[in-house]
Every structure is written in structure tokens, then in C-alpha cells.
Coordinates of N, CA and C in Angstrom, one line a residue:
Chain A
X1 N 0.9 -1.2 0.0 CA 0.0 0.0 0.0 C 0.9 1.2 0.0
X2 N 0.8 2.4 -0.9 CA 1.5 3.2 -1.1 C 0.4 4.2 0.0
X3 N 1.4 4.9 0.4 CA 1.2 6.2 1.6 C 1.7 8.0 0.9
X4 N 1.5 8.8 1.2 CA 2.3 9.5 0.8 C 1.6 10.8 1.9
X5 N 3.1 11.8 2.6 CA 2.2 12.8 3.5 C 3.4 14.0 3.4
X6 N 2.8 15.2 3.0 CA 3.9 16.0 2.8 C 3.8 16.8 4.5
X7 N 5.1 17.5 4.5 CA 5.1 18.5 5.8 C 6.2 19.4 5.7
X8 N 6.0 20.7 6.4 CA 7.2 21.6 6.1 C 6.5 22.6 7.2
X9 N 6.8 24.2 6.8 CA 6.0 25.3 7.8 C 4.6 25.2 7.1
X10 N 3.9 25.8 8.4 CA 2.6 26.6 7.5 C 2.2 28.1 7.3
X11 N 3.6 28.8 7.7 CA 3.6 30.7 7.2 C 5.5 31.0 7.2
X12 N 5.3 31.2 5.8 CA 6.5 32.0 5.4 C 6.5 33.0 4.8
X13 N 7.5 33.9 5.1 CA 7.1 35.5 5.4 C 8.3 35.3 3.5
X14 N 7.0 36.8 3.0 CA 7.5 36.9 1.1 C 8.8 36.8 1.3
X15 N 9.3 36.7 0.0 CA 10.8 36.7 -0.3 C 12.2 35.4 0.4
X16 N 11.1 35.0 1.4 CA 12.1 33.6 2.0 C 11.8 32.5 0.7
X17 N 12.8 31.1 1.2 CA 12.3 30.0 1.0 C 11.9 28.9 1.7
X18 N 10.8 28.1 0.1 CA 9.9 27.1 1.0 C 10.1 26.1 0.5
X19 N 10.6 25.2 2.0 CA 10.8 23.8 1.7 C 9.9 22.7 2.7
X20 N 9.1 21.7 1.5 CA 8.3 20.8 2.0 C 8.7 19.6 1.8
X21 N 8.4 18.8 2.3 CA 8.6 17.4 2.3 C 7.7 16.4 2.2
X22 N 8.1 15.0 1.4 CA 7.0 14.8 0.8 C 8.0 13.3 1.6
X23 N 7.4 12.7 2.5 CA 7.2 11.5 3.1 C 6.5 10.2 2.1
X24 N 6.9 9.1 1.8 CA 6.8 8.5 1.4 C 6.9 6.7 1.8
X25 N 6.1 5.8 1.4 CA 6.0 4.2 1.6 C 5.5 3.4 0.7
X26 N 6.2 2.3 0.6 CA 4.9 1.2 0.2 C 5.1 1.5 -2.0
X27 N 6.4 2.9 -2.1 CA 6.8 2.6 -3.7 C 7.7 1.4 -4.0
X28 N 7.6 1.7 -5.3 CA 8.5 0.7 -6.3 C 9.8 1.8 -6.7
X29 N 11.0 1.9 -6.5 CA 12.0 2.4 -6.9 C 12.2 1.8 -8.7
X30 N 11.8 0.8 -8.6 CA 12.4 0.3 -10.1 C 11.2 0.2 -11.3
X31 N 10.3 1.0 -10.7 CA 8.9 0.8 -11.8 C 9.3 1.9 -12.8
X32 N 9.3 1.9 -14.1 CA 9.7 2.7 -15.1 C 8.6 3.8 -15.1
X33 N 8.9 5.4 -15.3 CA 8.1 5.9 -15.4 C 7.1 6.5 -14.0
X34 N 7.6 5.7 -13.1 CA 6.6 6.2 -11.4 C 7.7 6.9 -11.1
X35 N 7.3 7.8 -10.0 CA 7.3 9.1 -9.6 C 6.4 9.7 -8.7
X36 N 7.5 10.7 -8.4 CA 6.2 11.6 -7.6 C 6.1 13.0 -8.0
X37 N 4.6 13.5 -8.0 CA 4.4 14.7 -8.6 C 3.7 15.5 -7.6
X38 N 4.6 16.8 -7.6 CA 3.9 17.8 -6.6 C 2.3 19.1 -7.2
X39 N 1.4 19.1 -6.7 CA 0.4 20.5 -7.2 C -0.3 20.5 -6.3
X40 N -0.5 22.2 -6.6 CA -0.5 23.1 -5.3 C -2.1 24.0 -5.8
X41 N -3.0 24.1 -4.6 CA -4.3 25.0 -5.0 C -4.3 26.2 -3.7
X42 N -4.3 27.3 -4.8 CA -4.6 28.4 -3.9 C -6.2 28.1 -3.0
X43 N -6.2 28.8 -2.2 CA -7.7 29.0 -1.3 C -8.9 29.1 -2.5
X44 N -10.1 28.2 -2.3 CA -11.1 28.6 -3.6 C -10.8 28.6 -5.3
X45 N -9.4 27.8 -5.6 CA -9.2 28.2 -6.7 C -8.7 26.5 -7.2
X46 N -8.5 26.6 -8.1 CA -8.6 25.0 -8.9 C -7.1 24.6 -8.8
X47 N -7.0 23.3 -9.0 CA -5.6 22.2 -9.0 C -4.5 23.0 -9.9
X48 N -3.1 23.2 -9.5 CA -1.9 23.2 -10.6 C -0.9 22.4 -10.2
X49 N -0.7 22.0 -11.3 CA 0.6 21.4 -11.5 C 2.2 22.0 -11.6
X50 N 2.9 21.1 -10.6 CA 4.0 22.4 -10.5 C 5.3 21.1 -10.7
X51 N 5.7 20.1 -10.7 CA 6.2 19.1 -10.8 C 6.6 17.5 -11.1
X52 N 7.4 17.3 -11.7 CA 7.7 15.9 -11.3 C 8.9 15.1 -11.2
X53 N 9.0 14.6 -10.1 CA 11.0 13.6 -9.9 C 10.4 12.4 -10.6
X54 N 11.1 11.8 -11.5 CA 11.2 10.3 -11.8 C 11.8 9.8 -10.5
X55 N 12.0 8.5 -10.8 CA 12.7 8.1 -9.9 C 14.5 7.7 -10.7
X56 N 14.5 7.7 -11.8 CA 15.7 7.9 -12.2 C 16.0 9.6 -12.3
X57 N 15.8 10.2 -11.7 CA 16.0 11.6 -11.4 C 15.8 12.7 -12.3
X58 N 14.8 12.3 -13.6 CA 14.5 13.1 -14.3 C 13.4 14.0 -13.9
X59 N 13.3 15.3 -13.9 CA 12.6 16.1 -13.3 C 11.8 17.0 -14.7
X60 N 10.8 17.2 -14.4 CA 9.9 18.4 -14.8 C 9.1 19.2 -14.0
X61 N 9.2 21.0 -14.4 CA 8.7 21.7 -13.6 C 7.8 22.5 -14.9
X62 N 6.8 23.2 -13.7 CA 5.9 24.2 -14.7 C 6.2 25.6 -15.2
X63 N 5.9 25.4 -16.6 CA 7.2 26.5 -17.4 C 7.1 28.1 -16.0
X64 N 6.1 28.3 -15.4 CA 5.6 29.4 -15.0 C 7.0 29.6 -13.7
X65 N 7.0 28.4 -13.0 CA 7.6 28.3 -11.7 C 9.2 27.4 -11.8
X66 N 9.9 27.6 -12.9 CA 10.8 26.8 -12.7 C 11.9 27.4 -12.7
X67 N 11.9 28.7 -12.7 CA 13.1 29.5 -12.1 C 13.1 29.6 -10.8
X68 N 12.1 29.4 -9.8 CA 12.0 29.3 -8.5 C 12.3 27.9 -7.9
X69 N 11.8 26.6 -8.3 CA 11.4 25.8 -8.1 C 12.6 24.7 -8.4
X70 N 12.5 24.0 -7.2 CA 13.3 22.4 -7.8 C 12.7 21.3 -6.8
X71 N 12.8 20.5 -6.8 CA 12.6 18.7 -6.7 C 13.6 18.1 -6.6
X72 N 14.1 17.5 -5.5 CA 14.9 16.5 -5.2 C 14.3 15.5 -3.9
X73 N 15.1 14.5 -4.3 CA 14.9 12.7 -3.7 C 15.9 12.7 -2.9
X74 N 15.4 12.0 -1.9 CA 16.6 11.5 -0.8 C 16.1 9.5 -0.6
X75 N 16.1 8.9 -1.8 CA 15.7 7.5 -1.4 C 16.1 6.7 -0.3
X76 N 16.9 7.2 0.3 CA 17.5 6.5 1.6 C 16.4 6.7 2.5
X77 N 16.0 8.0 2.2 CA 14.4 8.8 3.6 C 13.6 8.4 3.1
X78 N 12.8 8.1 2.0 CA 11.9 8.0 1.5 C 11.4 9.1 1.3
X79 N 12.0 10.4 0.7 CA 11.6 11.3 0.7 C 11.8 12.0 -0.9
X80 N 10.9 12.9 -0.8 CA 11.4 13.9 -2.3 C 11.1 15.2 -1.5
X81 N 11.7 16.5 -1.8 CA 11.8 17.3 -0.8 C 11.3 18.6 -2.8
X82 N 10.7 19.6 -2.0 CA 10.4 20.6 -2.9 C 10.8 22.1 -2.7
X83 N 11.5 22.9 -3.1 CA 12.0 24.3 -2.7 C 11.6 25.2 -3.6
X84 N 10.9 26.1 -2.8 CA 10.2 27.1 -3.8 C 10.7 28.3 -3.4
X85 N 11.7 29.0 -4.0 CA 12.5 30.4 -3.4 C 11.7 31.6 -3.7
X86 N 12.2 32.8 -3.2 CA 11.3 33.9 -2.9 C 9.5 34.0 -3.3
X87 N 9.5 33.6 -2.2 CA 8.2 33.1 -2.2 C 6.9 34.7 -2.6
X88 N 5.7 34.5 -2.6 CA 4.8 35.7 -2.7 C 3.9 34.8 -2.0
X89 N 2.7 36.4 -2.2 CA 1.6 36.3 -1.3 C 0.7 35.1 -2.0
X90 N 0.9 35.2 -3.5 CA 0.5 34.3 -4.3 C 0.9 33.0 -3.8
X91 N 1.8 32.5 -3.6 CA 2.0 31.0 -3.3 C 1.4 30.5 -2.5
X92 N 0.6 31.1 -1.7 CA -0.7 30.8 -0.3 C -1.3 29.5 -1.4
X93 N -1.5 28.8 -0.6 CA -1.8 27.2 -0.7 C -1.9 26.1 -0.6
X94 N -2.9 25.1 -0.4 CA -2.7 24.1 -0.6 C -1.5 22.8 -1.2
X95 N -0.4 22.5 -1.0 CA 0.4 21.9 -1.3 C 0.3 20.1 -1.6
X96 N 0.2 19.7 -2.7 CA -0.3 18.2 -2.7 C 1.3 17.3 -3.2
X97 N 1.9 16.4 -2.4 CA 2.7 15.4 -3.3 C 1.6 14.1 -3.7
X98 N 1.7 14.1 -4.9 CA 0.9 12.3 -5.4 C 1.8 11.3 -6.1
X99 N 1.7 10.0 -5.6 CA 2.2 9.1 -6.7 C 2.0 9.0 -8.0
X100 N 3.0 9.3 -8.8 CA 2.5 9.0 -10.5 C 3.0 7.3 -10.9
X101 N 2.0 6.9 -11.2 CA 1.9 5.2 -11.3 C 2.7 5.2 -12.4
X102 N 3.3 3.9 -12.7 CA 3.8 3.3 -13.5 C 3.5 3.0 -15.1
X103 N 3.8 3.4 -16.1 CA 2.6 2.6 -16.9 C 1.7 3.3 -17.6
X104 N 0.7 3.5 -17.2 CA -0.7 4.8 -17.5 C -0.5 6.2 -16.8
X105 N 0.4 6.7 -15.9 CA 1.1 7.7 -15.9 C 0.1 8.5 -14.5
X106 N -0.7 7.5 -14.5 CA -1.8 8.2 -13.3 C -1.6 9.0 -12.2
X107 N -2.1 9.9 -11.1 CA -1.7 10.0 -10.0 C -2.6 9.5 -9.0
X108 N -2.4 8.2 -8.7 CA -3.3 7.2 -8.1 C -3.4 7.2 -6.8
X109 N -2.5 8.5 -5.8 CA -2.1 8.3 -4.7 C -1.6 9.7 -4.1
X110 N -2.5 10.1 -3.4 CA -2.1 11.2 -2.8 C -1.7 11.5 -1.2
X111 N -1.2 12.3 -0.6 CA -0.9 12.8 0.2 C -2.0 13.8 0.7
X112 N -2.0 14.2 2.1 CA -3.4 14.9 2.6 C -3.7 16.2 2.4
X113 N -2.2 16.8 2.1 CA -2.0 18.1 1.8 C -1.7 19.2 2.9
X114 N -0.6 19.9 2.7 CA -0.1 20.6 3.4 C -0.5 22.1 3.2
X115 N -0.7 23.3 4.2 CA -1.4 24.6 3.9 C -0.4 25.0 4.4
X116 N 0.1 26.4 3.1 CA 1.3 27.0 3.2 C 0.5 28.2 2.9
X117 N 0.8 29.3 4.0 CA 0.8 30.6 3.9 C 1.8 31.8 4.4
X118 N 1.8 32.3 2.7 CA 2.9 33.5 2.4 C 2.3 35.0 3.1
X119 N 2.9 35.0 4.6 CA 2.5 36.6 4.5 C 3.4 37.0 5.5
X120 N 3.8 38.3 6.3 CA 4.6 38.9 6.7 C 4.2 39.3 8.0
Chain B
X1 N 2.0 25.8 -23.2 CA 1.5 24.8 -22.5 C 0.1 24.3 -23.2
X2 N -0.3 23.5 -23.1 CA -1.7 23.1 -23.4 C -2.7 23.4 -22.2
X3 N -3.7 23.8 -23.2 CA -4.9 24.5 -22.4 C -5.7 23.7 -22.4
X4 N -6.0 23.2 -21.0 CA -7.2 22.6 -21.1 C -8.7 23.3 -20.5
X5 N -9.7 23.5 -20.9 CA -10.8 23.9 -21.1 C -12.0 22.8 -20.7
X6 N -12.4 22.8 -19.0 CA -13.8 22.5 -18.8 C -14.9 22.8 -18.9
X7 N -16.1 22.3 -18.7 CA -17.4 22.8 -19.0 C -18.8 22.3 -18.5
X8 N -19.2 22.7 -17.7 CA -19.3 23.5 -17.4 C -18.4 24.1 -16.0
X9 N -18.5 24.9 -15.7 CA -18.0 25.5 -14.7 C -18.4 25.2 -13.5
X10 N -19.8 25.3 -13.2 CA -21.0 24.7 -12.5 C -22.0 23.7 -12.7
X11 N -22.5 23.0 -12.1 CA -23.8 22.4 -12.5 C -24.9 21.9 -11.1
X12 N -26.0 22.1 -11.2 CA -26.7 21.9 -10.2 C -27.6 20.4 -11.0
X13 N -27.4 19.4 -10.3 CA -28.3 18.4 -10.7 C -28.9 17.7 -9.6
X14 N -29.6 17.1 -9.6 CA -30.0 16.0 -8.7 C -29.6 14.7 -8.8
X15 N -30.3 13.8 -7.4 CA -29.5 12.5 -7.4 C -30.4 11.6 -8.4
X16 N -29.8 10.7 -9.0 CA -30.2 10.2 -9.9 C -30.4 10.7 -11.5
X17 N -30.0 11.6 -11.7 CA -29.7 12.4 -12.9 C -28.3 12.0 -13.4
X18 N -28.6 11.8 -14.8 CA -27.2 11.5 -15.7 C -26.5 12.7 -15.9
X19 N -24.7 12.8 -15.9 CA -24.4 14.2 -16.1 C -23.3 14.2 -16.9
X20 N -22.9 15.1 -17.7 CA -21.9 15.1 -18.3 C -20.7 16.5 -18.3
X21 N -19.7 16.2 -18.0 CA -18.5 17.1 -17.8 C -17.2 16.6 -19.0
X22 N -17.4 18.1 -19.6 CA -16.6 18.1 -20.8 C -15.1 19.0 -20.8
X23 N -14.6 18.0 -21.3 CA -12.4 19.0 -20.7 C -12.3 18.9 -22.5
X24 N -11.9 20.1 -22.7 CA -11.0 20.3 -24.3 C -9.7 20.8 -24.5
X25 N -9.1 20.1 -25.1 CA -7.7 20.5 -25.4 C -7.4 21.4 -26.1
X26 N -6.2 22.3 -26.4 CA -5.8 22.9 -27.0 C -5.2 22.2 -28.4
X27 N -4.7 21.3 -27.8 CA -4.0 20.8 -28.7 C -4.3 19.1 -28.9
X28 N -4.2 18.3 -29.9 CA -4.2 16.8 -29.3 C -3.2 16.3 -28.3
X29 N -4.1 15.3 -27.5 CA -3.2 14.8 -26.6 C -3.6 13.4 -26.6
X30 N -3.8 12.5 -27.4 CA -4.0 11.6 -27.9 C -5.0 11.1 -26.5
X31 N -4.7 9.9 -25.7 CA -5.8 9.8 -24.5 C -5.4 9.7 -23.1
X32 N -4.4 11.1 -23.3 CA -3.1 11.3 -22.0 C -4.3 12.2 -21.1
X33 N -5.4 11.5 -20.5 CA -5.7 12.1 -20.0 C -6.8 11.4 -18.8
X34 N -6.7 12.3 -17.3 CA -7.3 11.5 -16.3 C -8.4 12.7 -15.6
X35 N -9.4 11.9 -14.9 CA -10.5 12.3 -14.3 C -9.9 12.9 -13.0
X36 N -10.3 13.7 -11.9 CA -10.4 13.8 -10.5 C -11.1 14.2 -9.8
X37 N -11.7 13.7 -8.9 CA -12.8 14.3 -7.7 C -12.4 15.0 -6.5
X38 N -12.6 15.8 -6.4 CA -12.0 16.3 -5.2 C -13.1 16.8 -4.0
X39 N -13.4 16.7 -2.7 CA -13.9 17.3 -2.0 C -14.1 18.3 -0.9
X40 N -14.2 19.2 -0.6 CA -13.6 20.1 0.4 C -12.9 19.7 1.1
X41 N -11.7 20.6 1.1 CA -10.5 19.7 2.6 C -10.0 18.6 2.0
X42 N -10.1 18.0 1.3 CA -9.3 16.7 0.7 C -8.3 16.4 -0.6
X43 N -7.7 15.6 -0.4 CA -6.8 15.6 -1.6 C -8.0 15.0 -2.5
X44 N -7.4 15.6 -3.9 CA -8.2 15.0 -5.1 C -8.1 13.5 -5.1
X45 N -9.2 13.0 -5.9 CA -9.5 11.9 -6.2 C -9.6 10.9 -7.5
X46 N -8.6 9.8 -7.6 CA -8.7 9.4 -9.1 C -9.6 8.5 -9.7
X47 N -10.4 8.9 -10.6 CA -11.6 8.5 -11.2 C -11.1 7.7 -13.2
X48 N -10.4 8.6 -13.6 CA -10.4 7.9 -14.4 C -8.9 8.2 -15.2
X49 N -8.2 7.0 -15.6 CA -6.9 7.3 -16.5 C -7.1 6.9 -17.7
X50 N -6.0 7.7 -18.6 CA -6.1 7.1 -19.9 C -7.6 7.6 -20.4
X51 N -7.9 8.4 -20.3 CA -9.0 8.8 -21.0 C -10.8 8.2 -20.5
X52 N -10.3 6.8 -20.7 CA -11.7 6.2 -20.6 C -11.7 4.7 -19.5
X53 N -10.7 4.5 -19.0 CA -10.1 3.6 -17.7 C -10.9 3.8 -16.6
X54 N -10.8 3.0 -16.0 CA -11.8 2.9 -14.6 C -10.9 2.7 -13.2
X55 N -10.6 3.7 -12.5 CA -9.7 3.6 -11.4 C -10.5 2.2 -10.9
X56 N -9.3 1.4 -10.6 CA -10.1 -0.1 -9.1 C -10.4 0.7 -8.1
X57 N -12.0 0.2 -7.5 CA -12.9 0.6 -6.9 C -13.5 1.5 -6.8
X58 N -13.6 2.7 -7.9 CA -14.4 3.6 -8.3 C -15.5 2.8 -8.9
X59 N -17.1 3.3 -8.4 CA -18.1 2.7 -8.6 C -18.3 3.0 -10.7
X60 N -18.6 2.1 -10.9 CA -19.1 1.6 -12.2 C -19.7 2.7 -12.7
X61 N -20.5 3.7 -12.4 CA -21.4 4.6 -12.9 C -20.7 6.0 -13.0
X62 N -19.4 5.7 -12.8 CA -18.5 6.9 -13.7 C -18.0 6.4 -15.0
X63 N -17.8 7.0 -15.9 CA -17.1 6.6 -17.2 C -16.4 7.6 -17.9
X64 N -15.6 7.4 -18.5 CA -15.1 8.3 -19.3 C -14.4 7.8 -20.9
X65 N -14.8 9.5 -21.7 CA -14.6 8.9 -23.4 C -13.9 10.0 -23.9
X66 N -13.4 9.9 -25.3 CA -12.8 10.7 -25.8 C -11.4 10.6 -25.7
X67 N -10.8 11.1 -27.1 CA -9.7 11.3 -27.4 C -8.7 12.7 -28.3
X68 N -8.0 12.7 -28.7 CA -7.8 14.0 -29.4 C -7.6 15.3 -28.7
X69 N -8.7 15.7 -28.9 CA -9.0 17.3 -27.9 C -10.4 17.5 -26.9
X70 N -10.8 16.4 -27.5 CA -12.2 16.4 -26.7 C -12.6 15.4 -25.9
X71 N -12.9 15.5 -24.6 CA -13.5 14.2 -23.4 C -14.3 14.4 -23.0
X72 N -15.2 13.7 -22.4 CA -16.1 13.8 -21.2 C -16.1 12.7 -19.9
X73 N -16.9 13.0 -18.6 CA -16.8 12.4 -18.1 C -18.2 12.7 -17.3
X74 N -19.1 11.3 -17.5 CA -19.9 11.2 -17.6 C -20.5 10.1 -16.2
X75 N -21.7 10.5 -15.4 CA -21.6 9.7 -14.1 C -23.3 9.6 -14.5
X76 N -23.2 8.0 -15.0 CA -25.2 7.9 -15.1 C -26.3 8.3 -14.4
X77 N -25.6 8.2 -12.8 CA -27.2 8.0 -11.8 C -26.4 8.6 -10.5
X78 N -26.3 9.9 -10.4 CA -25.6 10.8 -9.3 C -26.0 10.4 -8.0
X79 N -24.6 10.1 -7.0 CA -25.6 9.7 -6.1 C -25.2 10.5 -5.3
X80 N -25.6 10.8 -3.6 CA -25.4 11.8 -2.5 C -23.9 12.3 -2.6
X81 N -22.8 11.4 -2.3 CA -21.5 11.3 -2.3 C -21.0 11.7 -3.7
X82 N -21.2 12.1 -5.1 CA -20.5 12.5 -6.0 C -20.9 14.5 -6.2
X83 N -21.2 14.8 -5.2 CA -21.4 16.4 -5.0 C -19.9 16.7 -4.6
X84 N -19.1 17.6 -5.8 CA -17.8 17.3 -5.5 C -17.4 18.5 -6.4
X85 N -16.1 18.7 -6.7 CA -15.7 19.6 -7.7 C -14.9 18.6 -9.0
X86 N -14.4 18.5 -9.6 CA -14.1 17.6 -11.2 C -13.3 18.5 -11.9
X87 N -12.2 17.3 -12.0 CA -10.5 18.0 -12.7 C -10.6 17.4 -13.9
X88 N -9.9 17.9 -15.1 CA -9.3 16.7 -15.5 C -7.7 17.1 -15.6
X89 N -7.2 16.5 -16.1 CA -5.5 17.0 -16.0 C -4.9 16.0 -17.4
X90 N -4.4 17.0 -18.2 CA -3.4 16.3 -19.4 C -2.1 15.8 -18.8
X91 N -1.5 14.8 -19.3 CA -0.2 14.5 -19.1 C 0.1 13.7 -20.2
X92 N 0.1 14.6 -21.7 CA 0.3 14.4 -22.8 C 2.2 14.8 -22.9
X93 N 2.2 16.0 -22.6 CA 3.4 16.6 -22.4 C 3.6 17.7 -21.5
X94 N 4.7 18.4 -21.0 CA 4.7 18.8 -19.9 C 4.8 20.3 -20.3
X95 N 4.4 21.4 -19.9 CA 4.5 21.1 -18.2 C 2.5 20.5 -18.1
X96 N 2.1 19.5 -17.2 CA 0.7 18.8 -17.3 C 0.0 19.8 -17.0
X97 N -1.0 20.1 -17.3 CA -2.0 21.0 -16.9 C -3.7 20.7 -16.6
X98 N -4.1 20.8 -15.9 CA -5.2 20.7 -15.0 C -6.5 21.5 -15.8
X99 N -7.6 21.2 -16.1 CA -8.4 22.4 -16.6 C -8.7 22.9 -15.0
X100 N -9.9 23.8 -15.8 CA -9.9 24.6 -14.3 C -10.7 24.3 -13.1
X101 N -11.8 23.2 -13.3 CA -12.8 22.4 -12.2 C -14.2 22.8 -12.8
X102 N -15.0 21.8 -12.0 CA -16.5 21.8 -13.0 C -17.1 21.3 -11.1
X103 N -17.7 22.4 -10.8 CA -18.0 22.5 -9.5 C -20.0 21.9 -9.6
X104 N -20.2 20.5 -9.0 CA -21.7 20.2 -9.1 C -21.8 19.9 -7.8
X105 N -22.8 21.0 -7.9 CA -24.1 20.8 -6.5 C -24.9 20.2 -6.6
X106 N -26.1 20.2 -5.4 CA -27.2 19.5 -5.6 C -28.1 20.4 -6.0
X107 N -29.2 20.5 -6.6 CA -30.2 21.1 -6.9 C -31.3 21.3 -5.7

């Protein structure tokens, strides 16, 4: 049974950085194609996509956020960790890591979500 | 990026009513594409991959069709527990993108 539960702060003041962590169990290291993908929803406002670590360490970010943004794995923790630098009042949100399945590319597995708010 | 475009925005239906929620592409994305339910306070929910796939243990009376630029996802006989908000998300190519949500109430 795959688990997944992210954690980090929940208020970081603009201009710092934010780092969450995305706790993880119960993956396949050697499934081609699985991964984990991070997306994030502001308060009242719909799902984005902001990431994804392969597990052979190939990474994709969203054209919008990828000068801020990176994704790294620590497989020894079971962890994939996310850093989002100078943060704004905009980044207030909902934080989701999900498992992306193997295969059909799904995200079949989520995390409960973490609430991150940017303010001063 | 590819734009995905749902439809409606809202919908009020009742239980037992057949419904249908429509995601359009910008571009083709052959059938790189999955359903989600989400409920207040909760992580989203996977309902359908691959276009027209049936998550294991997602009740039978959701489905999904289409390929190219156009899908739907369509739930026969609404029941109490599908009053929810409805994603769908491309993962044709990157960066994936999410339409914007199809928010149904009860009537």
C-alpha cells in the first residue's frame, strides 16, 4: 500500500524560501516511469501542476515556476523534498505530493495536503 | 503549455440524474488524460486514467470517453456522495496541466 504525506512550515514570510517534504511508503523504486508529482491550489481556486521527480532523477517543472522551483529525492528517507524560493503572497496554498503510477502515468495516490501561507 | 478547457463551470443536478462534464484541449493529446474528484478539505480523487479507464474501486457509474481534444466524463445515476468539484489534468506533455474544475451541486 503506497502512503504518501507532505510537511514543512505553514507561514513563510515573502521573499524567504519554502521547503516541504513529501514522506513517502509502500513505492517501487524500479517501476519505469513512477514518480512523484507535486500540485498546489490556492484557497477557492482550482488544481496546478507544479512538478515531477522520476525516480531515475529526471525532473519536470511548470514553465511558469521553474526559475524558483526544484525537486529532489533523498531514497534512503523515502523522501522527495520541494524548494520554492522567494516566495509571494500568491504562493498561499494548498500543497499536494501524489504518486504518479507506472505505466498509464496516473496519479493514483495522494498525500493529505499541506497549507502554506505567504505573508509577513 | 496546453490549455485545457472545462465545461461547465458549475452544475446543479440531482441524485439520480445522468451528467456530463466536458475537458478540451488545445491541442491533441492523444488519451493522456485522467479524471479527478475532489472534496472540500481533501486531496483529489482518481476516477479515471487514460481517457476512458476505470480507477479499481471507483463505482461503475462513472465513465469516461474521448480522445484527441475532446473528453467527457460522464456519471449515469448521481448519487449523494458524487457532489464534489471535477478536474481533469493532461499528461500528454509537460508542463501537465489541470483544466480549471466543474464544480456540481445538488439542486
Amino acid at each position: 500500500q503506497i502512503t504518501l504525506k507532505e510537511s514543512g512550515p505553514t507561514l513563510v514570510k515573502p521573499t524567504e524560501t519554502l521547503m516541504l517534504t513529501c514522506t513517502f511508503s509502500g513505492v517501487s523504486f524500479s517501476a519505469t516511469g513512477a514518480g512523484v508529482g507535486w500540485i498546489r491550489q490556492p484557497p477557492g481556486k482550482a488544481l496546478e501542476w507544479l512538478a515531477l521527480l522520476y525516480w531515475n532523477d529526471d525532473k519536470r517543472y511548470s514553465s511558469s515556476l521553474k526559475d524558483r522551483l526544484t525537486v529532489t529525492k533523498d531514497s534512503s528517507k523515502n523522501q522527495v523534498v520541494l524548494t520554492l524560493t522567494n516566495v509571494d503572497p500568491l504562493d498561499t496554498g494548498t500543497y499536494y505530493c501524489a504518486h504518479r503510477r507506472s505505466g498509464d502515468g496516473a496519479f493514483n495516490v495522494w498525500g493529505q495536503g499541506a497549507m502554506v501561507t505567504v505573508s509577513s | 503549455a496546453i490549455q485545457m478547457t472545462q465545461s461547465p463551470s458549475s452544475l446543479s443536478a440531482s441524485v439520480g440524474d445522468r451528467i456530463t462534464i466536458t475537458c478540451r484541449a488545445s491541442q491533441g493529446i492523444r488519451s493522456d488524460l485522467g479524471w479527478y474528484q475532489q472534496k472540500p478539505g481533501i486531496a483529489p480523487k482518481l476516477l479515471i486514467y487514460a481517457a476512458s479507464s476505470l480507477e479499481s474501486g471507483v463505482p461503475s457509474r462513472f465513465s469516461g470517453s474521448g480522445s484527441g481534444t475532446n473528453f467527457t466524463l460522464t456519471i449515469s445515476s448521481l448519487q449523494p456522495e458524487d457532489f464534489a468539484t471535477y478536474y481533469c489534468l493532461q499528461d500528454y506533455n509537460y508542463p501537465f496541466t489541470f483544466g480549471q474544475g466543474t464544480r456540481l451541486e445538488i439542486k
